[in-house]
Tab-separated table of C-alpha atoms in Angstrom:
chain	number	residue	atom	x	y	z
A	138	MET	CA	-0.034	0.033	-0.056
A	139	ALA	CA	1.628	3.366	-1.164
A	140	ILE	CA	1.274	6.476	0.736
A	141	VAL	CA	0.890	9.266	-1.811
A	142	ARG	CA	1.318	12.943	-0.546
A	143	LEU	CA	-1.222	15.209	-2.280
A	144	GLY	CA	-0.028	18.516	-0.931
A	145	ARG	CA	-0.286	20.879	2.024
A	146	LEU	CA	-3.773	20.714	3.501
A	147	PHE	CA	-4.153	24.604	3.617
A	148	GLU	CA	-3.663	24.669	-0.175
A	149	ILE	CA	-6.333	22.163	-1.036
A	150	THR	CA	-9.439	24.206	-0.842
A	151	GLN	CA	-11.525	23.632	-3.931
A	152	ALA	CA	-14.564	21.378	-4.030
A	153	ARG	CA	-13.103	18.821	-6.511
A	154	TYR	CA	-9.765	17.868	-7.899
A	155	VAL	CA	-8.710	15.311	-10.329
A	156	ILE	CA	-5.594	13.219	-9.065
A	157	HIS	CA	-3.117	12.143	-11.786
A	158	LEU	CA	-0.785	9.385	-10.556
A	159	SER	CA	2.536	8.143	-11.906
A	160	ASP	CA	0.840	4.766	-12.948
A	161	LYS	CA	-1.437	6.747	-15.414
A	162	LYS	CA	-4.462	6.219	-13.054
A	163	ARG	CA	-6.821	9.101	-12.388
A	164	LEU	CA	-8.847	9.660	-9.214
A	165	VAL	CA	-11.183	12.434	-8.169
A	166	LEU	CA	-10.979	14.128	-4.815
A	167	PHE	CA	-14.013	15.560	-3.136
A	168	ARG	CA	-14.001	18.264	-0.479
A	169	LEU	CA	-17.377	18.156	1.314
A	170	PRO	CA	-18.903	19.639	4.503
A	171	VAL	CA	-19.003	17.247	7.408
A	172	ILE	CA	-22.528	15.754	7.736
A	173	GLU	CA	-22.232	14.862	11.474
A	174	PRO	CA	-19.221	16.390	13.140
A	175	SER	CA	-17.261	13.914	15.185
A	176	LYS	CA	-16.815	14.560	18.952
A	177	GLN	CA	-13.800	16.547	20.159
A	178	GLY	CA	-10.644	14.324	19.996
A	179	ASP	CA	-12.455	11.667	17.978
A	180	ARG	CA	-12.148	13.189	14.631
A	181	ALA	CA	-11.977	10.895	11.522
A	182	ALA	CA	-8.732	10.630	9.540
A	183	ASN	CA	-10.402	12.496	6.537
A	184	GLU	CA	-12.120	15.103	8.766
A	185	THR	CA	-10.611	18.641	9.421
A	186	ASP	CA	-11.114	20.669	12.618
A	187	ASP	CA	-12.913	23.429	10.528
A	188	GLY	CA	-15.663	21.055	9.289
A	189	TRP	CA	-14.683	19.480	5.991
A	190	THR	CA	-14.230	16.002	4.858
A	191	TYR	CA	-12.176	14.755	1.976
A	192	TYR	CA	-13.007	11.534	-0.180
A	193	ALA	CA	-11.149	9.895	-3.130
A	194	MET	CA	-12.566	7.547	-5.677
A	195	GLU	CA	-11.801	6.416	-9.247
A	196	ALA	CA	-12.311	9.109	-11.859
A	197	GLU	CA	-14.227	7.054	-14.265
A	198	CYS	CA	-17.465	5.536	-13.524
A	199	PRO	CA	-17.163	1.702	-13.529
A	200	HIS	CA	-20.396	1.404	-15.514
A	201	ALA	CA	-19.407	3.232	-18.752
A	202	GLY	CA	-16.409	5.465	-17.917
A	203	GLY	CA	-18.428	8.725	-17.142
A	204	PRO	CA	-16.533	11.511	-15.503
A	205	MET	CA	-17.005	11.300	-11.764
A	206	GLN	CA	-15.467	14.738	-11.250
A	207	ASP	CA	-18.627	16.088	-12.818
A	208	SER	CA	-20.876	14.030	-10.672
A	209	GLN	CA	-23.869	15.364	-8.741
A	210	ILE	CA	-23.441	14.962	-4.819
A	211	ASP	CA	-26.313	14.159	-2.617
A	212	ILE	CA	-26.883	12.990	0.924
A	213	GLU	CA	-28.594	9.606	1.581
A	214	ASP	CA	-28.824	7.745	4.875
A	215	SER	CA	-26.226	10.265	6.454
A	216	ALA	CA	-23.762	9.540	3.764
A	217	TYR	CA	-22.485	11.371	0.503
A	218	VAL	CA	-23.431	9.637	-2.793
A	219	ALA	CA	-21.965	10.699	-6.071
A	220	SER	CA	-24.183	10.210	-9.208
A	221	CYS	CA	-22.394	9.783	-12.606
A	222	PRO	CA	-23.473	12.524	-14.985
A	223	TRP	CA	-23.961	10.054	-17.939
A	224	HIS	CA	-26.319	7.657	-16.595
A	225	ALA	CA	-27.040	8.610	-13.016
A	226	TYR	CA	-25.375	5.518	-11.463
A	227	ASP	CA	-24.893	6.269	-7.719
A	228	PHE	CA	-21.971	5.495	-5.509
A	229	ASN	CA	-21.244	6.056	-1.798
A	230	VAL	CA	-18.027	8.162	-1.931
A	231	GLU	CA	-16.575	6.408	1.166
A	232	THR	CA	-17.410	2.717	0.381
A	233	GLY	CA	-18.009	2.865	-3.426
A	234	GLU	CA	-21.114	0.882	-2.967
A	235	SER	CA	-23.974	1.425	-5.407
A	236	SER	CA	-27.804	0.868	-5.427
A	237	VAL	CA	-27.280	-0.819	-8.920
A	238	GLY	CA	-25.021	-3.589	-7.789
A	239	ILE	CA	-21.682	-2.495	-9.075
A	240	LYS	CA	-18.982	-0.891	-7.029
A	241	ALA	CA	-16.443	1.968	-7.580
A	242	CYS	CA	-12.994	1.945	-6.096
A	243	THR	CA	-12.435	4.376	-3.197
A	244	PHE	CA	-9.298	5.235	-1.425
A	245	PRO	CA	-8.730	6.478	2.136
A	246	VAL	CA	-7.577	10.020	2.625
A	247	ASP	CA	-5.690	11.298	5.715
A	248	VAL	CA	-5.756	15.010	6.538
A	249	ARG	CA	-4.091	14.608	10.013
A	250	GLY	CA	-0.953	16.840	10.083
A	251	GLU	CA	0.447	19.327	7.593
A	252	TYR	CA	-0.008	17.129	4.574
A	253	MET	CA	-2.954	15.489	2.924
A	254	THR	CA	-2.100	11.926	1.973
A	255	LEU	CA	-3.802	9.160	-0.012
A	256	LEU	CA	-3.509	5.387	0.610
A	257	TYR	CA	-3.330	3.713	-2.757
A	258	ASP	CA	-2.856	0.143	-3.704
A	259	SER	CA	-1.271	-0.098	-7.178
A	260	GLU	CA	-2.247	-3.075	-9.426
A	261	ASP	CA	1.303	-4.375	-9.618
A	262	GLY	CA	2.302	-3.360	-6.058
A	263	SER	CA	4.957	-0.730	-7.375
A	264	ASP	CA	5.627	2.575	-5.728
A	265	VAL	CA	3.318	5.313	-6.962
A	266	SER	CA	3.566	9.161	-6.688
A	267	LEU	CA	1.572	12.285	-7.531
A	268	VAL	CA	1.967	13.787	-10.971
A	269	LYS	CA	-0.588	16.458	-10.716
A	270	LEU	CA	-3.471	17.694	-8.640
A	271	GLU	CA	-5.842	19.321	-11.057
A	272	PRO	CA	-8.581	21.445	-9.858
A	273	VAL	CA	-11.854	20.932	-11.600
A	274	THR	CA	-12.972	24.269	-13.199
A	275	GLU	CA	-16.499	25.380	-12.545
A	276	LYS	CA	-15.581	29.043	-12.775
A	277	ILE	CA	-17.307	31.504	-15.191
A	278	LYS	CA	-15.053	33.785	-17.005
A	279	LEU	CA	-16.531	37.262	-16.603
A	280	LYS	CA	-15.190	40.230	-18.489
A	281	LYS	CA	-11.837	41.473	-17.223
A	282	ASP	CA	-12.667	45.124	-17.577
A	283	ARG	CA	-15.797	44.571	-15.168
A	284	ALA	CA	-13.816	42.877	-12.432
A	285	SER	CA	-11.981	44.542	-9.618
A	286	ASP	CA	-8.222	44.557	-9.420
A	287	LYS	CA	-8.343	42.214	-6.512
A	288	LYS	CA	-7.764	38.560	-7.344
A	289	ILE	CA	-11.105	36.880	-6.846
A	290	GLN	CA	-11.049	33.372	-5.716
A	291	SER	CA	-14.522	32.082	-6.751
A	292	THR	CA	-17.316	32.768	-9.003
A	293	GLN	CA	-19.540	33.706	-6.128
A	294	GLU	CA	-17.118	36.335	-4.827
A	295	HIS	CA	-16.736	37.601	-8.334
A	296	LEU	CA	-20.468	38.035	-8.655
A	297	GLN	CA	-20.708	39.712	-5.434
A	298	ALA	CA	-18.007	42.241	-6.483
A	299	LEU	CA	-19.726	42.911	-9.728
A	300	GLN	CA	-22.958	43.727	-7.961
A	301	LEU	CA	-21.173	46.774	-6.332
A	302	GLU	CA	-20.441	48.265	-9.874
A	303	PRO	CA	-22.648	50.763	-11.667
A	304	GLY	CA	-24.884	48.967	-14.356
A	305	SER	CA	-24.483	45.555	-12.866
A	306	ALA	CA	-27.202	42.942	-13.119
A	307	LYS	CA	-30.395	43.209	-11.233
A	308	TYR	CA	-30.816	40.572	-8.615
A	309	LEU	CA	-34.357	39.618	-7.323
A	310	ASP	CA	-35.164	39.397	-3.661
A	311	GLU	CA	-34.776	36.490	-1.393
A	312	ASN	CA	-38.383	35.454	-1.808
A	313	ALA	CA	-38.231	34.973	-5.535
A	314	THR	CA	-39.164	31.605	-6.823
A	315	VAL	CA	-37.220	29.478	-9.358
A	316	CYS	CA	-39.783	30.552	-11.955
A	317	ASP	CA	-39.414	34.289	-11.102
A	318	TRP	CA	-35.743	33.873	-11.669
A	319	CYS	CA	-35.996	31.950	-14.914
A	320	ALA	CA	-38.344	34.612	-16.445
A	321	HIS	CA	-35.992	37.253	-15.224
A	322	ILE	CA	-32.996	35.680	-16.783
A	323	LEU	CA	-34.875	35.068	-20.012
A	324	ASN	CA	-35.889	38.761	-20.135
A	325	THR	CA	-32.390	39.936	-19.441
A	326	SER	CA	-30.746	41.078	-22.805
A	327	ASN	CA	-27.172	41.768	-21.599
A	328	PRO	CA	-25.146	38.623	-22.060
A	329	GLU	CA	-22.863	39.380	-19.178
A	330	HIS	CA	-25.736	39.890	-16.797
A	331	LYS	CA	-27.361	36.613	-18.100
A	332	ILE	CA	-24.480	34.514	-17.255
A	333	GLU	CA	-24.033	36.188	-13.839
A	334	LEU	CA	-27.685	35.595	-12.988
A	335	THR	CA	-27.686	31.955	-14.246
A	336	ALA	CA	-24.758	31.154	-12.151
A	337	HIS	CA	-26.306	32.818	-9.109
A	338	LEU	CA	-29.534	30.965	-9.640
A	339	PHE	CA	-27.935	27.494	-9.826
A	340	THR	CA	-25.773	28.133	-6.845
A	341	THR	CA	-28.646	29.401	-4.706
A	342	PHE	CA	-31.014	26.505	-5.757
A	343	THR	CA	-28.432	23.860	-4.914
A	344	GLU	CA	-27.436	25.433	-1.743
A	345	LYS	CA	-30.999	25.815	-0.522
A	346	GLU	CA	-31.805	22.165	-1.492
A	347	ARG	CA	-29.535	20.871	1.191
A	348	SER	CA	-31.269	23.140	3.831
A	349	SER	CA	-34.555	22.855	5.512
A	350	SER	CA	-35.980	25.586	3.401
A	351	PRO	CA	-35.653	24.764	-0.301
A	352	MET	CA	-36.324	27.429	-3.020
A	353	PRO	CA	-40.007	27.566	-3.893
A	354	LEU	CA	-40.661	26.660	-7.524
A	355	GLY	CA	-43.465	28.965	-8.251
A	356	ARG	CA	-45.141	26.664	-10.810
A	357	GLY	CA	-47.596	28.638	-13.113
A	358	THR	CA	-47.119	32.029	-11.390
A	359	VAL	CA	-45.115	33.699	-14.107
A	360	LEU	CA	-44.965	33.432	-18.063
A	361	PRO	CA	-41.784	33.331	-19.903
A	362	PRO	CA	-41.319	35.646	-22.922
A	363	ALA	CA	-42.157	34.497	-26.431
A	364	GLN	CA	-38.486	35.009	-27.444
A	365	PRO	CA	-35.662	36.291	-25.146
A	366	PRO	CA	-34.288	39.834	-26.242
A	367	ARG	CA	-30.846	40.364	-27.510
A	368	GLU	CA	-28.714	43.436	-26.917
A	369	GLY	CA	-26.211	44.966	-29.391
A	370	LEU	CA	-26.208	42.101	-31.826
A	371	SER	CA	-26.658	42.212	-35.642
A	372	GLU	CA	-29.191	39.650	-36.560
A	373	VAL	CA	-29.385	37.945	-40.026
A	374	LYS	CA	-31.205	34.735	-41.215
A	375	PRO	CA	-29.327	31.516	-40.823
A	376	TRP	CA	-28.546	31.056	-44.418
A	377	ALA	CA	-26.985	34.493	-44.487
A	378	ILE	CA	-24.202	33.844	-42.077
A	379	PRO	CA	-20.871	33.910	-43.768
A	380	LYS	CA	-18.936	30.680	-43.984
A	381	SER	CA	-16.391	30.280	-41.192
A	382	GLY	CA	-13.745	28.439	-43.318
A	383	ARG	CA	-11.548	25.561	-42.071
A	384	GLY	CA	-9.881	27.101	-39.077
A	385	GLY	CA	-6.546	27.724	-40.801
A	386	THR	CA	-6.604	31.452	-40.318
A	387	LEU	CA	-7.079	33.502	-37.201
A	388	LYS	CA	-10.249	35.104	-38.850
A	389	SER	CA	-11.709	31.721	-39.643
A	390	ARG	CA	-11.136	30.537	-35.987
A	391	ILE	CA	-12.732	33.667	-34.421
A	392	SER	CA	-15.722	33.256	-36.818
A	393	MET	CA	-16.113	29.525	-35.650
A	394	LEU	CA	-15.906	30.532	-32.074
A	395	HIS	CA	-18.303	33.333	-32.507
A	396	ALA	CA	-20.911	31.018	-34.020
A	397	LEU	CA	-20.411	28.537	-31.157
A	398	ALA	CA	-20.798	31.404	-28.555
A	399	ASN	CA	-24.119	32.377	-30.118
A	400	ILE	CA	-25.389	28.888	-29.764
A	401	GLU	CA	-24.247	28.634	-26.192
A	402	LEU	CA	-26.048	31.965	-25.340
A	403	TRP	CA	-29.278	30.607	-26.763
A	404	ALA	CA	-28.679	27.316	-24.890
A	405	ILE	CA	-28.606	29.161	-21.477
A	406	ASP	CA	-32.181	30.527	-22.423
A	407	LEU	CA	-33.339	27.136	-23.673
A	408	ALA	CA	-32.260	25.455	-20.407
A	409	VAL	CA	-33.906	28.073	-18.215
A	410	ASP	CA	-37.000	28.220	-20.419
A	411	ILE	CA	-37.817	24.577	-19.991
A	412	CYS	CA	-37.943	25.025	-16.249
A	413	VAL	CA	-40.445	27.897	-16.382
A	414	ARG	CA	-42.480	27.037	-19.440
A	415	PHE	CA	-43.112	23.484	-18.331
A	416	ALA	CA	-43.291	24.049	-14.643
A	417	THR	CA	-46.960	22.839	-14.553
A	418	PHE	CA	-46.416	19.903	-16.736
A	419	GLN	CA	-48.260	16.720	-15.566
A	420	THR	CA	-47.894	13.214	-17.128
A	421	GLU	CA	-50.778	11.805	-19.183
A	422	THR	CA	-52.210	8.621	-17.540
A	423	VAL	CA	-55.411	6.712	-17.963
A	424	SER	CA	-56.394	7.798	-14.402
A	425	LYS	CA	-55.930	11.467	-13.727
A	426	CYS	CA	-55.157	10.719	-10.159
A	427	ASP	CA	-52.060	8.774	-11.251
A	428	SER	CA	-50.502	11.686	-13.204
A	429	ARG	CA	-47.357	13.252	-11.765
A	430	VAL	CA	-45.813	16.689	-11.782
A	431	LEU	CA	-42.170	17.177	-12.476
A	432	PRO	CA	-39.931	16.459	-9.469
A	433	ARG	CA	-37.665	18.989	-8.057
A	434	SER	CA	-34.732	16.987	-9.535
A	435	PHE	CA	-35.970	17.965	-12.960
A	436	PHE	CA	-35.372	21.734	-12.033
A	437	HIS	CA	-31.940	20.902	-10.642
A	438	ASP	CA	-30.892	19.047	-13.807
A	439	TRP	CA	-31.877	21.783	-16.176
A	440	LEU	CA	-30.468	24.659	-14.111
A	441	LYS	CA	-27.191	22.741	-14.135
A	442	VAL	CA	-27.351	22.590	-17.831
A	443	ALA	CA	-27.972	26.308	-17.853
A	444	ASN	CA	-25.010	26.944	-15.476
A	445	ASP	CA	-22.768	24.842	-17.878
A	446	GLU	CA	-24.073	26.772	-20.945
A	447	ALA	CA	-23.189	30.015	-19.058
A	448	LYS	CA	-19.709	28.710	-18.337
A	449	HIS	CA	-19.351	27.641	-22.040
A	450	PHE	CA	-20.323	31.108	-23.388
A	451	SER	CA	-18.080	32.715	-20.916
A	452	LEU	CA	-15.094	30.683	-22.032
A	453	LEU	CA	-15.670	31.218	-25.718
A	454	ARG	CA	-16.307	34.920	-25.282
A	455	ALA	CA	-13.141	35.284	-23.155
A	456	ARG	CA	-11.160	33.319	-25.814
A	457	MET	CA	-12.343	35.592	-28.591
A	458	GLU	CA	-11.229	38.574	-26.573
A	459	GLU	CA	-7.818	36.941	-26.113
A	460	MET	CA	-7.622	36.585	-29.917
A	461	GLY	CA	-8.472	40.314	-30.437
A	462	SER	CA	-12.187	40.066	-31.113
A	463	TYR	CA	-15.341	40.123	-29.168
A	464	PHE	CA	-18.869	38.670	-29.058
A	465	GLY	CA	-21.093	40.782	-31.248
A	466	ALA	CA	-18.300	41.607	-33.823
A	467	LEU	CA	-20.044	39.307	-36.258
A	468	PRO	CA	-23.700	38.812	-37.214
A	469	VAL	CA	-25.718	36.115	-35.466
A	470	HIS	CA	-28.920	34.155	-36.279
A	471	HIS	CA	-31.751	33.085	-33.920
A	472	GLY	CA	-32.580	29.750	-35.635
A	473	LEU	CA	-32.250	27.750	-32.538
A	474	TRP	CA	-34.945	29.552	-30.919
A	475	GLU	CA	-37.253	28.664	-33.866
A	476	SER	CA	-37.119	25.129	-32.649
A	477	ALA	CA	-38.045	26.183	-29.139
A	478	THR	CA	-40.967	28.106	-30.560
A	479	ILE	CA	-42.512	25.184	-32.430
A	480	THR	CA	-42.156	22.946	-29.425
A	481	ALA	CA	-43.251	25.392	-26.748
A	482	HIS	CA	-46.611	23.348	-26.358
A	483	ASP	CA	-45.089	20.026	-25.415
A	484	LEU	CA	-42.249	19.055	-23.082
A	485	ARG	CA	-41.737	15.705	-24.923
A	486	ALA	CA	-41.202	17.656	-28.123
A	487	ARG	CA	-38.980	20.157	-26.699
A	488	ILE	CA	-36.633	17.650	-25.244
A	489	SER	CA	-36.629	15.650	-28.423
A	490	ILE	CA	-35.753	18.408	-30.750
A	491	ILE	CA	-33.559	20.576	-28.486
A	492	ALA	CA	-31.731	18.059	-26.448
A	493	LEU	CA	-31.740	14.924	-28.549
A	494	VAL	CA	-31.459	16.417	-32.025
A	495	HIS	CA	-29.637	19.730	-31.774
A	496	GLU	CA	-27.339	18.966	-28.785
A	497	ALA	CA	-26.643	15.414	-30.093
A	498	ARG	CA	-25.655	16.872	-33.313
A	499	GLY	CA	-23.114	18.931	-31.431
A	500	LEU	CA	-21.603	15.621	-30.112
A	501	ASP	CA	-21.170	14.577	-33.862
A	502	VAL	CA	-19.417	17.740	-34.983
A	503	ASN	CA	-17.385	18.715	-31.883
A	504	PRO	CA	-14.448	16.419	-32.447
A	505	MET	CA	-14.074	17.536	-36.042
A	506	THR	CA	-14.126	21.242	-34.874
A	507	ILE	CA	-11.615	20.560	-32.089
A	508	GLU	CA	-9.270	18.819	-34.600
A	509	LYS	CA	-9.356	21.916	-36.818
A	510	PHE	CA	-8.142	24.081	-34.023
A	511	ARG	CA	-5.610	21.489	-33.056
A	512	ARG	CA	-4.133	21.471	-36.543
A	513	ALA	CA	-3.884	25.133	-36.406
A	514	GLY	CA	-1.848	25.003	-33.214
A	515	ASP	CA	-4.542	26.786	-31.081
A	516	ALA	CA	-4.160	24.825	-27.827
A	517	GLU	CA	-6.113	27.441	-25.803
A	518	SER	CA	-9.107	27.063	-27.866
A	519	VAL	CA	-8.952	23.326	-28.030
A	520	GLN	CA	-8.892	23.278	-24.168
A	521	CYS	CA	-12.160	25.379	-24.124
A	522	LEU	CA	-13.767	23.180	-26.831
A	523	GLU	CA	-12.993	19.957	-25.026
A	524	VAL	CA	-14.520	21.270	-21.787
A	525	ILE	CA	-17.562	22.049	-23.742
A	526	HIS	CA	-17.811	18.710	-25.579
A	527	ASN	CA	-17.537	16.634	-22.370
A	528	ASP	CA	-20.237	18.744	-20.814
A	529	GLU	CA	-22.525	18.432	-23.814
A	530	ILE	CA	-22.568	14.644	-23.401
A	531	THR	CA	-24.122	15.173	-19.989
A	532	HIS	CA	-26.662	17.561	-21.396
A	533	VAL	CA	-27.828	14.991	-23.922
A	534	THR	CA	-27.946	12.478	-21.063
A	535	THR	CA	-30.181	14.852	-19.200
A	536	GLY	CA	-32.546	15.146	-22.107
A	537	HIS	CA	-32.608	11.359	-22.497
A	538	ARG	CA	-33.151	10.825	-18.860
A	539	TRP	CA	-36.169	13.105	-18.613
A	540	LEU	CA	-37.842	11.931	-21.834
A	541	SER	CA	-37.337	8.429	-20.551
A	542	TRP	CA	-38.928	9.428	-17.165
A	543	VAL	CA	-41.976	10.860	-18.857
A	544	CYS	CA	-42.368	7.797	-21.078
A	545	GLN	CA	-42.045	5.532	-18.271
A	546	GLU	CA	-44.846	7.339	-16.280
A	547	GLU	CA	-46.967	7.450	-19.350
A	548	GLY	CA	-46.364	3.839	-20.514
A	549	THR	CA	-44.906	4.904	-23.775
A	550	ASP	CA	-41.748	3.936	-25.703
A	551	PRO	CA	-39.238	6.910	-25.546
A	552	VAL	CA	-37.685	5.817	-28.880
A	553	GLN	CA	-40.937	6.034	-30.721
A	554	VAL	CA	-41.877	9.204	-29.043
A	555	PHE	CA	-38.705	10.852	-29.980
A	556	ARG	CA	-38.764	9.645	-33.629
A	557	SER	CA	-42.465	10.769	-33.883
A	558	ASN	CA	-41.651	14.371	-32.663
A	559	VAL	CA	-38.694	14.562	-35.087
A	560	ARG	CA	-41.035	13.692	-37.952
A	561	LYS	CA	-43.316	16.531	-36.818
A	562	TYR	CA	-41.123	19.266	-35.767
A	563	PHE	CA	-37.553	18.930	-37.224
A	564	ARG	CA	-37.005	20.159	-40.726
A	565	GLY	CA	-34.717	17.840	-42.822
A	566	ASN	CA	-33.071	14.412	-42.000
A	567	ILE	CA	-30.948	13.298	-39.108
A	568	LYS	CA	-27.728	12.872	-41.215
A	569	GLU	CA	-24.403	11.119	-40.652
A	570	PRO	CA	-21.657	11.205	-39.559
A	571	PHE	CA	-22.823	10.180	-36.114
A	572	ASN	CA	-20.510	10.100	-33.051
A	573	ALA	CA	-21.856	6.780	-32.003
A	574	GLU	CA	-19.632	6.455	-28.937
A	575	ALA	CA	-20.485	9.832	-27.514
A	576	ARG	CA	-24.248	9.320	-28.305
A	577	ALA	CA	-24.075	5.897	-26.502
A	578	GLN	CA	-22.502	7.526	-23.557
A	579	ALA	CA	-25.388	9.901	-23.372
A	580	GLY	CA	-27.983	6.933	-23.720
A	581	LEU	CA	-28.879	7.225	-27.368
A	582	ASP	CA	-28.323	4.052	-29.187
A	583	GLU	CA	-28.914	3.790	-33.091
A	584	ARG	CA	-32.614	3.029	-32.627
A	585	TYR	CA	-33.079	6.774	-31.926
A	586	TYR	CA	-31.442	8.262	-35.023
A	587	GLU	CA	-30.672	5.844	-37.782
A	588	ASN	CA	-32.825	6.260	-41.064
A	589	LEU	CA	-34.802	9.047	-39.446
A	590	GLU	CA	-36.468	11.686	-41.672
A	591	GLY	CA	-37.983	14.958	-40.324
A	592	VAL	CA	-40.324	17.466	-41.967
A	593	PRO	CA	-39.366	17.702	-45.684
A	594	VAL	CA	-37.506	20.921	-46.623
A	595	ALA	CA	-39.463	22.978	-49.145
C-alpha cells in the first residue's frame, strides 16, 4: 500500500480535484462539509477541525467510464453519494457501494498533520507518486474590464464584487421563486448579466436544496417571454451567415468561436425556459389521479445545464477577446430559438428536438471542430472546446433521462416518442456522420437516430 502525498492541507481548498498518478491512473478528490461532526478528540482521519471531509474515488464511472469529477453529490442515509452525470449511477463516496449492484474503487484520505495523504494500492504493487493535482474548473469567465483589481478566488465572490459596480445585473429578492428567476433571466438582454444571474440561480438553488427551506418553484405563477431579447447584436437569417472556413486562419477560428458562442447563449435560455415554461407539466395517464408533476430534480438538472452553458459562453467569449475580437463583432442568427418556438406546447417535443437532435448533433461535429483548432496549433481554444464537448454529453444525457422518465410514467416507448416528434417538428433528415460512442455514452443508441427523416425541406 503506497502513501501518496497530495499537498499541503491549507492549499487544497476547492470542491473537487482530479488526481493524476504516476501509474497513469486518475482519481477524483471531493471536499465536502462534514455531515455529522465527530466529537472533540475523536475526529475521523479524513475530517478537518474546521468542518470539512475529503474523499477519493476512481475518476471514471465503472459502468461506462463517465467523468465522476462532474458528478452530482447528494446525501442519503447520512452519507454522501456521487451520481455519474452520464447515466446517474450512484456511488457512496466512502465505500464505493451502489444501489445498482456495481462498486466503484475508493481510497482512504488522511488529513491529520500538515500534508494530505492518500492510501493507494497499485495493481502491480509498485511505488506510486503524484504527477498533478488538477482543480476541476467550474468558474465562469466574466469580463476582465468589469472585475476589480483584487484577485477573486471564486465565481460567487466575483459576482458579489460585480454587484457593487454601476450598471451591474439586477438581482431579485430572497423571496423570488425558481420561475421568477427563470423569467427574469430570459428577459435579461445583456449577455454578461445573463451569465451572472444564471450562475447565481444555480448556486442558490443547490445550496437551498441541502437546507430545511428549499427554494419555492412557483409553478404557473409567471410566464416566459415568447423570445428572449438580445442586446447589441446584428441579426441575420441562418442562411446569410458567412462561412467560417476551415480554421486555418485567425479570422476563420474567431468566426467559428463566435458562431459557437451564439449557440451557447441561446442554450442558456433554452435550459432556463424549459424550467419555467413546463413547470406545471403533468404526465398523461389513464387515471388522472395517477398523473405526476415534474419532481424537483428536474429543475436541478436543467439549471445545471443552464449553468454549464453560461460557463461555455464565458469561455468562448473570453477566448475571442484573447484573440483580439469580441462577441457581437459578427452577425448572429436566432435559428435555434425557432425550434423552441415550435415545441413550446409539449415538453416531450421540446426535449426531443433541442436536447436529442440539436445537442446530440453537437456531439457529432465537436471532435471535427476541435481537430481543426488542434491542426492550427490553437491549444487554448482546444482546451475550451474539449470542456464544452464533455459537458454536452451530460446535457444529452439529461434530455434522455427526462424523456425516458415521462415515457415511463405514461407507459410509452421513448424511442418511438422521439422519432415521432422529429417527424413532426424537425426540418430535414438526421444525417451522418454520427459520433456513436458519445451518443451511446449519453444513452442514445442507433434506434433513436438511424434512418430518421424529419419534416421535408421545401
